[in-house]
XYZ file of C-alpha atoms in Angstrom:
484
model
C 11.113 -13.107 38.028
C 12.560 -10.455 37.399
C 12.439 -9.400 33.231
C 15.708 -9.802 31.086
C 16.721 -6.344 29.593
C 17.589 -6.653 25.529
C 19.806 -4.198 24.340
C 19.847 -3.379 20.928
C 23.556 -1.661 19.158
C 24.263 0.169 15.846
C 28.441 0.497 15.951
C 30.290 4.394 15.413
C 28.742 4.211 11.778
C 24.944 3.122 12.597
C 25.439 -0.475 11.720
C 23.642 -2.896 13.052
C 25.427 -5.197 15.810
C 24.540 -7.988 17.040
C 21.787 -7.162 20.112
C 22.967 -8.195 23.711
C 22.359 -8.802 27.353
C 25.163 -8.714 28.493
C 24.327 -5.238 30.801
C 27.341 -5.399 33.580
C 29.677 -5.087 29.896
C 26.510 -2.341 28.440
C 27.261 -0.047 31.964
C 30.946 -0.654 31.750
C 31.127 1.143 27.886
C 28.836 3.260 29.075
C 30.546 4.646 32.373
C 34.152 5.190 30.330
C 31.865 6.630 27.818
C 32.594 4.388 24.882
C 29.058 4.303 24.556
C 26.206 6.224 23.923
C 21.882 5.445 24.407
C 20.587 6.459 21.298
C 16.621 5.665 21.772
C 15.301 3.388 25.385
C 11.290 2.370 25.375
C 10.360 0.626 28.399
C 12.953 -2.494 28.925
C 13.807 -2.089 25.443
C 17.583 0.264 24.728
C 19.611 1.168 21.475
C 22.905 1.723 22.601
C 26.384 2.924 20.091
C 29.177 1.545 20.973
C 32.444 3.777 19.669
C 34.741 1.394 20.646
C 36.393 -2.359 18.134
C 34.845 -5.551 19.151
C 35.714 -8.196 18.532
C 34.297 -10.628 15.822
C 31.334 -12.857 17.144
C 32.728 -16.706 16.310
C 29.833 -18.290 16.340
C 27.480 -16.431 14.441
C 23.373 -16.633 14.693
C 21.398 -16.505 13.090
C 17.664 -14.139 13.743
C 13.913 -15.122 13.652
C 10.490 -13.160 14.117
C 7.705 -13.779 14.622
C 4.332 -11.733 13.462
C 1.105 -12.821 14.948
C -1.676 -10.009 12.436
C -3.959 -8.667 14.788
C -5.816 -5.458 16.358
C -3.316 -6.425 18.417
C 0.093 -7.509 17.082
C 2.526 -10.349 18.745
C 5.586 -10.053 17.984
C 8.185 -11.719 18.630
C 12.496 -11.991 18.646
C 14.176 -15.313 19.052
C 17.957 -16.620 18.285
C 19.504 -19.730 16.729
C 23.149 -20.255 17.001
C 25.432 -22.325 14.953
C 24.912 -25.181 17.678
C 21.117 -25.240 16.988
C 20.060 -24.157 19.660
C 16.870 -21.303 20.039
C 16.380 -18.812 22.879
C 13.468 -16.580 22.793
C 14.778 -12.833 23.368
C 12.451 -10.570 23.219
C 7.922 -11.448 23.010
C 6.798 -7.437 22.556
C 2.025 -6.902 22.365
C 1.520 -3.516 20.416
C -2.232 -2.813 20.530
C -3.187 -0.825 17.499
C -5.651 1.861 17.082
C -7.702 0.897 14.441
C -11.010 0.778 15.498
C -11.613 4.400 16.860
C -10.294 5.768 12.538
C -14.454 4.680 11.618
C -15.861 6.730 14.739
C -13.064 9.901 14.694
C -13.903 10.387 10.808
C -17.929 10.289 11.626
C -17.398 12.943 14.458
C -14.963 14.775 11.819
C -17.968 14.729 9.274
C -20.474 16.563 12.267
C -18.576 18.880 12.325
C -17.412 19.567 8.706
C -21.173 19.387 7.846
C -22.140 21.475 11.277
C -20.017 23.938 10.261
C -21.004 24.805 6.460
C -24.597 25.114 7.839
C -24.284 27.327 9.651
C -21.418 29.262 7.412
C -24.492 29.310 4.866
C -26.755 30.489 6.934
C -24.407 33.577 8.331
C -24.056 34.245 4.522
C -27.788 33.712 3.923
C -28.659 36.562 6.564
C -27.050 39.035 5.478
C -28.917 39.431 2.191
C -26.084 37.176 0.104
C -26.527 33.719 -2.298
C -24.889 31.450 -0.571
C -22.096 29.131 -2.738
C -23.432 26.318 -4.326
C -21.543 22.775 -5.859
C -23.361 20.566 -7.896
C -22.903 17.170 -6.024
C -20.333 15.262 -8.812
C -19.714 11.589 -9.325
C -17.230 11.100 -12.933
C -14.786 12.368 -11.371
C -14.192 10.251 -8.828
C -12.088 7.013 -9.068
C -9.883 4.736 -7.062
C -6.858 4.270 -8.054
C -5.352 0.362 -8.052
C -4.960 -1.229 -4.227
C -7.092 2.007 -2.449
C -8.405 1.228 0.893
C -10.383 2.844 2.948
C -9.009 4.451 5.820
C -9.115 1.923 9.152
C -7.738 -0.141 6.866
C -4.779 1.795 5.531
C -3.969 2.349 9.477
C -4.314 -1.182 10.011
C -2.096 -1.664 7.244
C 0.241 1.158 8.082
C 0.312 0.180 11.271
C 1.649 -3.015 10.854
C 4.831 -1.777 8.832
C 5.092 0.140 11.279
C 5.987 -2.037 13.513
C 8.192 -4.672 11.855
C 9.779 -2.064 10.878
C 10.815 -0.664 14.306
C 12.306 -4.391 15.003
C 13.740 -5.253 11.880
C 15.937 -1.661 12.066
C 17.924 -3.317 14.663
C 17.852 -6.849 14.970
C 20.900 -7.969 11.856
C 20.042 -10.720 9.188
C 16.583 -11.577 10.428
C 13.919 -13.203 8.659
C 10.292 -12.851 9.286
C 7.996 -15.267 9.872
C 4.227 -14.326 9.057
C 0.981 -16.566 9.769
C -0.565 -15.788 7.156
C -4.146 -15.683 7.960
C -8.166 -15.904 5.733
C -10.626 -16.351 7.755
C -13.633 -17.256 6.201
C -16.687 -15.503 7.971
C -19.672 -17.276 6.468
C -17.978 -20.962 7.410
C -17.217 -19.183 11.264
C -21.104 -18.518 11.237
C -22.355 -21.361 10.340
C -19.587 -24.379 10.344
C -21.900 -26.782 7.547
C -22.299 -24.359 4.603
C -21.134 -25.455 1.839
C -22.264 -25.264 -1.752
C -24.728 -22.853 -3.370
C -25.222 -22.234 0.251
C -22.379 -19.537 -0.201
C -24.837 -17.275 -2.065
C -27.997 -18.376 0.016
C -27.294 -15.421 3.447
C -29.737 -15.784 6.073
C -30.841 -12.358 3.723
C -31.676 -14.419 0.561
C -35.651 -14.609 -0.085
C -35.658 -11.066 0.920
C -36.385 -7.473 0.184
C -34.592 -5.332 2.863
C -32.851 -6.236 6.459
C -36.741 -4.780 8.241
C -38.534 -7.449 5.988
C -36.219 -10.229 7.467
C -36.115 -9.215 11.339
C -40.350 -8.396 10.877
C -40.358 -12.661 9.475
C -37.572 -13.751 12.321
C -39.226 -11.764 15.387
C -43.283 -12.783 13.900
C -44.520 -10.037 13.096
C -44.601 -9.459 17.510
C -43.393 -6.925 19.713
C -41.631 -8.644 21.584
C -41.722 -6.976 24.731
C -45.277 -6.650 25.386
C -46.315 -9.013 22.964
C -48.241 -7.058 20.173
C -49.342 -7.131 17.304
C -50.852 -5.668 14.206
C -49.592 -1.896 15.212
C -47.095 -0.044 14.069
C -43.327 -1.533 14.040
C -39.481 0.356 15.079
C -36.455 -1.903 14.816
C -33.930 -1.498 18.052
C -30.619 -1.608 17.742
C -29.944 -4.007 20.828
C -25.862 -2.281 21.327
C -26.859 1.769 20.323
C -25.102 3.068 16.857
C -24.062 5.476 19.534
C -21.941 1.882 20.917
C -20.981 1.193 17.325
C -23.456 -0.849 17.565
C -24.151 -2.554 13.715
C -27.474 -2.716 11.449
C -26.464 -6.184 11.329
C -29.734 -8.538 11.697
C -29.007 -10.609 15.656
C -28.096 -6.438 15.978
C -32.487 -5.464 16.046
C -35.314 -6.835 17.549
C -38.749 -5.696 16.713
C -40.689 -3.207 18.920
C -43.987 -1.606 19.189
C -43.701 2.406 18.890
C -44.572 2.540 22.410
C -42.687 -0.334 23.790
C -39.918 1.686 21.372
C -39.583 4.725 23.913
C -40.109 3.514 27.094
C -36.659 1.386 25.954
C -35.044 4.431 25.717
C -36.167 6.274 29.127
C -35.699 2.693 30.593
C -32.663 1.283 31.043
C -33.861 -1.396 34.074
C -36.052 -2.687 31.004
C -33.188 -1.401 28.593
C -30.878 -4.756 30.198
C -34.731 -7.100 30.056
C -34.423 -7.772 26.364
C -31.171 -7.809 26.051
C -31.269 -10.733 27.902
C -34.025 -12.172 25.988
C -31.681 -11.987 22.574
C -30.697 -15.760 21.783
C -28.193 -15.369 19.647
C -24.540 -14.199 21.281
C -23.317 -11.158 18.906
C -20.074 -11.514 17.358
C -17.913 -8.381 15.751
C -16.112 -9.725 12.387
C -14.584 -6.331 11.964
C -11.265 -6.697 13.137
C -11.592 -10.325 10.946
C -12.910 -8.515 7.934
C -10.075 -6.190 8.272
C -7.319 -8.986 8.379
C -8.662 -9.883 5.644
C -8.013 -7.273 2.920
C -5.324 -6.438 4.364
C -2.979 -10.253 4.226
C -2.332 -9.681 0.508
C -1.056 -6.215 0.912
C 0.969 -7.945 3.682
C 2.354 -9.747 2.266
C 3.062 -8.358 -1.012
C 5.366 -5.344 1.194
C 7.099 -7.971 3.167
C 8.161 -10.104 0.054
C 9.547 -6.767 -1.680
C 11.325 -4.715 0.944
C 13.733 -8.047 2.560
C 12.693 -10.256 0.135
C 11.728 -13.580 -0.665
C 14.621 -15.798 0.749
C 14.502 -13.816 3.986
C 10.394 -14.563 4.347
C 8.549 -17.409 5.607
C 4.796 -18.232 5.623
C 2.682 -20.351 7.676
C -0.659 -20.827 9.326
C -2.534 -20.666 12.312
C -2.989 -24.632 12.311
C 0.622 -24.656 12.317
C 0.576 -22.501 15.185
C -1.514 -24.182 17.348
C -0.507 -27.548 16.659
C 3.468 -26.076 17.563
C 1.239 -24.945 21.005
C -0.163 -27.427 21.629
C 3.165 -29.695 22.196
C 5.172 -27.095 23.768
C 2.487 -26.846 26.457
C 1.754 -23.278 26.034
C -0.902 -20.682 27.173
C -2.683 -19.056 24.440
C -1.294 -15.038 24.110
C -0.593 -13.544 20.695
C 3.058 -13.191 21.553
C 3.417 -17.164 21.954
C 1.716 -17.697 19.135
C 4.447 -15.707 17.603
C 6.656 -18.062 18.525
C 5.212 -20.502 17.039
C 5.104 -18.878 13.907
C 8.932 -17.464 14.633
C 10.456 -21.889 14.876
C 7.796 -23.063 12.286
C 10.480 -23.097 9.957
C 12.985 -24.151 12.588
C 11.138 -27.176 14.214
C 11.074 -29.301 10.943
C 15.466 -29.545 11.447
C 17.165 -30.467 14.626
C 16.899 -28.018 16.951
C 17.039 -27.430 20.604
C 14.035 -25.376 22.319
C 14.928 -23.800 25.079
C 12.114 -24.021 27.658
C 12.938 -21.413 30.718
C 13.038 -18.900 28.109
C 9.546 -19.436 28.468
C 9.531 -18.192 31.695
C 11.929 -15.825 32.135
C 10.767 -13.524 29.215
C 7.148 -10.782 30.379
C 5.449 -9.234 27.656
C 6.268 -5.595 27.174
C 3.175 -3.759 25.649
C 2.929 -0.890 23.563
C -0.053 1.049 22.619
C -1.106 3.368 19.879
C -1.979 6.606 20.717
C -3.139 9.883 18.681
C -1.134 12.326 17.324
C -2.420 15.343 16.276
C -5.969 16.101 18.366
C -7.086 18.910 15.835
C -10.213 19.902 17.919
C -7.829 20.898 20.591
C -6.777 24.306 18.010
C -9.428 27.325 18.417
C -6.910 29.161 14.697
C -3.957 28.084 12.733
C -2.362 30.429 10.689
C -0.038 29.425 7.962
C 3.559 30.992 7.219
C 3.083 33.593 5.030
C 5.884 34.079 2.087
C 5.979 38.088 1.172
C 7.702 40.965 -0.076
C 8.736 43.958 -0.199
C 7.397 47.159 -2.862
C 6.911 50.175 -2.052
C 6.913 49.577 1.821
C 3.545 47.605 1.005
C 3.436 44.154 1.634
C 3.068 41.276 -1.209
C 2.409 38.082 -1.076
C 3.951 35.853 -3.409
C 3.037 31.810 -1.329
C 1.992 29.808 1.725
C 2.617 27.132 2.724
C 0.106 24.838 2.806
C 0.256 21.571 1.123
C -1.877 20.760 -2.184
C -2.242 24.803 -2.504
C -1.643 26.845 -6.185
C 0.180 29.658 -3.684
C 2.077 26.297 -2.476
C 5.990 27.269 -2.045
C 7.344 24.351 -3.791
C 4.093 25.232 -6.489
C 5.149 29.050 -7.132
C 8.643 29.186 -6.367
C 10.718 28.254 -9.660
C 7.379 30.440 -11.794
C 7.064 33.539 -9.491
C 9.800 33.271 -6.439
C 12.815 33.005 -8.952
C 11.829 36.080 -10.678
C 11.386 38.233 -7.718
C 14.399 36.619 -6.397
C 16.719 37.618 -9.651
C 14.678 41.466 -9.714
C 16.536 42.087 -7.055
C 13.308 41.867 -3.633
C 14.162 39.836 -0.902
C 11.471 36.850 0.899
C 10.581 38.070 4.269
C 8.486 35.224 5.654
C 5.473 35.968 8.502
C 5.799 32.571 10.530
C 2.307 30.394 11.065
C 1.014 30.087 14.768
C -1.295 27.210 16.245
C -3.944 29.125 19.440
C -4.945 26.126 21.446
C -9.061 25.741 23.499
C -8.377 27.221 26.785
C -8.834 23.597 28.229
C -5.772 22.377 26.169
C -3.868 25.284 26.739
C -3.567 25.584 30.703
C -3.399 21.233 30.256
C -0.151 22.071 27.874
C -0.846 18.278 26.594
C -3.003 15.308 26.226
C -3.781 11.863 26.364
C -1.153 9.832 24.787
C 1.958 12.298 26.147
C 5.125 10.688 27.968
C 4.632 12.077 31.441
C 7.328 12.107 35.051
C 5.306 12.132 37.988
C 7.686 11.819 41.233
C 10.651 10.408 39.627
C 8.455 7.778 37.648
C 8.130 7.873 33.642
C 4.070 7.018 32.022
C 2.142 7.040 30.193
C -1.150 10.571 29.599
C -4.268 8.436 30.300
C -6.670 11.256 31.531
C -7.214 14.836 32.063
C -9.516 16.396 34.179
C -9.921 19.675 36.404
C -9.070 17.744 39.697
C -5.611 16.340 37.528
C -4.196 12.816 36.947
C -4.682 9.386 39.082
C -1.631 7.286 39.320
C -2.221 4.749 42.329
C -4.607 6.595 43.871
C -3.039 9.712 44.073
C -4.212 12.772 42.739
C -1.623 14.860 41.252
C -1.864 18.481 39.623
C -1.170 18.859 36.487
C 1.615 21.713 37.518
C 3.796 18.744 38.861
C 3.828 16.749 36.316
C 7.090 16.936 33.823
C 6.366 17.011 30.325
C 9.111 14.398 28.735
C 7.382 14.087 25.333
C 3.757 15.205 24.308
C 3.172 13.238 21.400
C 1.302 9.536 20.214
C 2.485 7.172 18.631
C 4.031 4.081 20.062
C 4.113 3.811 23.853
C 5.026 1.635 26.485
C 2.279 0.392 28.708
C 3.164 -2.289 30.704
C 6.219 -4.642 31.364
């Protein structure tokens, strides 16, 4: 079944109008030059209308349902004055919060390596390398501080909500306020003081607990009374955790064999009785919920916000016989407040609405750069260049920092401020490509998102295209439509 495109409208003064699905009308406006397209992503289009539109008699209201998580489910519905509910838009946004920690660890590795060789070069020249003692007293975290991955997770939710609210008039927002009890998810019978007496209670550390759990026995050969080592079932290189369920006891000989024999590694993984469950995204969601709630109330007002719990959406989904998807959950969240009243749900809207999926791509990749030279401000004095300021933020010589104290007096004396533009140099393999993963490209009159590059080119529908045959439409990342 063909997906019905939704068109968002704004007038000549950028005032938001009611969205429409009357594509013939919009095409006629575009042909007559009475409108123009200002945004087009996937099946979502924003059109600016220059003609005066007639007043809409039945002034509908709009609700946005938000299902938070690593995959954000968004559903836009419209309620007419006759209490008829229609689903207009179903979107899934896949965030990249899982990548943040790994990217920070990679940056830390490069930074440590760079500093090590820098000190080594200084020592080789006979100088004493710079050393700064560790600082502890001046490390203070401001109120509301979040780790980089959690901060990115929160900002992704804010970005998605802002983008949709921007083009919907007088919209209300319904959010599933989810708080998960992770201990209860692991052990449903837990209660009382058992929350303070976890699995590691009474043990000195994780190692002591794992050795006692495995009865001080190698789990491959069954040896006892030897030197034991703990092995990560899911390797640390693949984001394996230091969790007891991911650790197993091995002797030193078996540990060396496991890392060299893939068949032995698979055999070891079958011995694991406990299913490994990752609660990282659940923990992130628990952290951001209070911040997201406070931001919604301060940004849009308490009168336009409605909060529900997971049990509410579960009951509605069962009553409507809907599958468990992020968009269906978002729809149940959107109608949660309305279902208490006498509303008419148009069931055909469940089948006519296909899901539009977006993925978040990386915007900046400094690994592609071989060097970067900042913009430099200078004056000519006796035919010599005198450096005045730079554009680097946070630098004591930054332009905005020294304008009043250093630059303005020179301008009053008659000197002319000149600028050397900044330069970015890219590594050879990236400069030949000219664009990166997440870029929007055109291949054979078809627009797509680049998912990766290699020396052979780009594979699409079983055909290999050379990089020179592609046209770059938008070279940066951000939210990209990957499936309709």
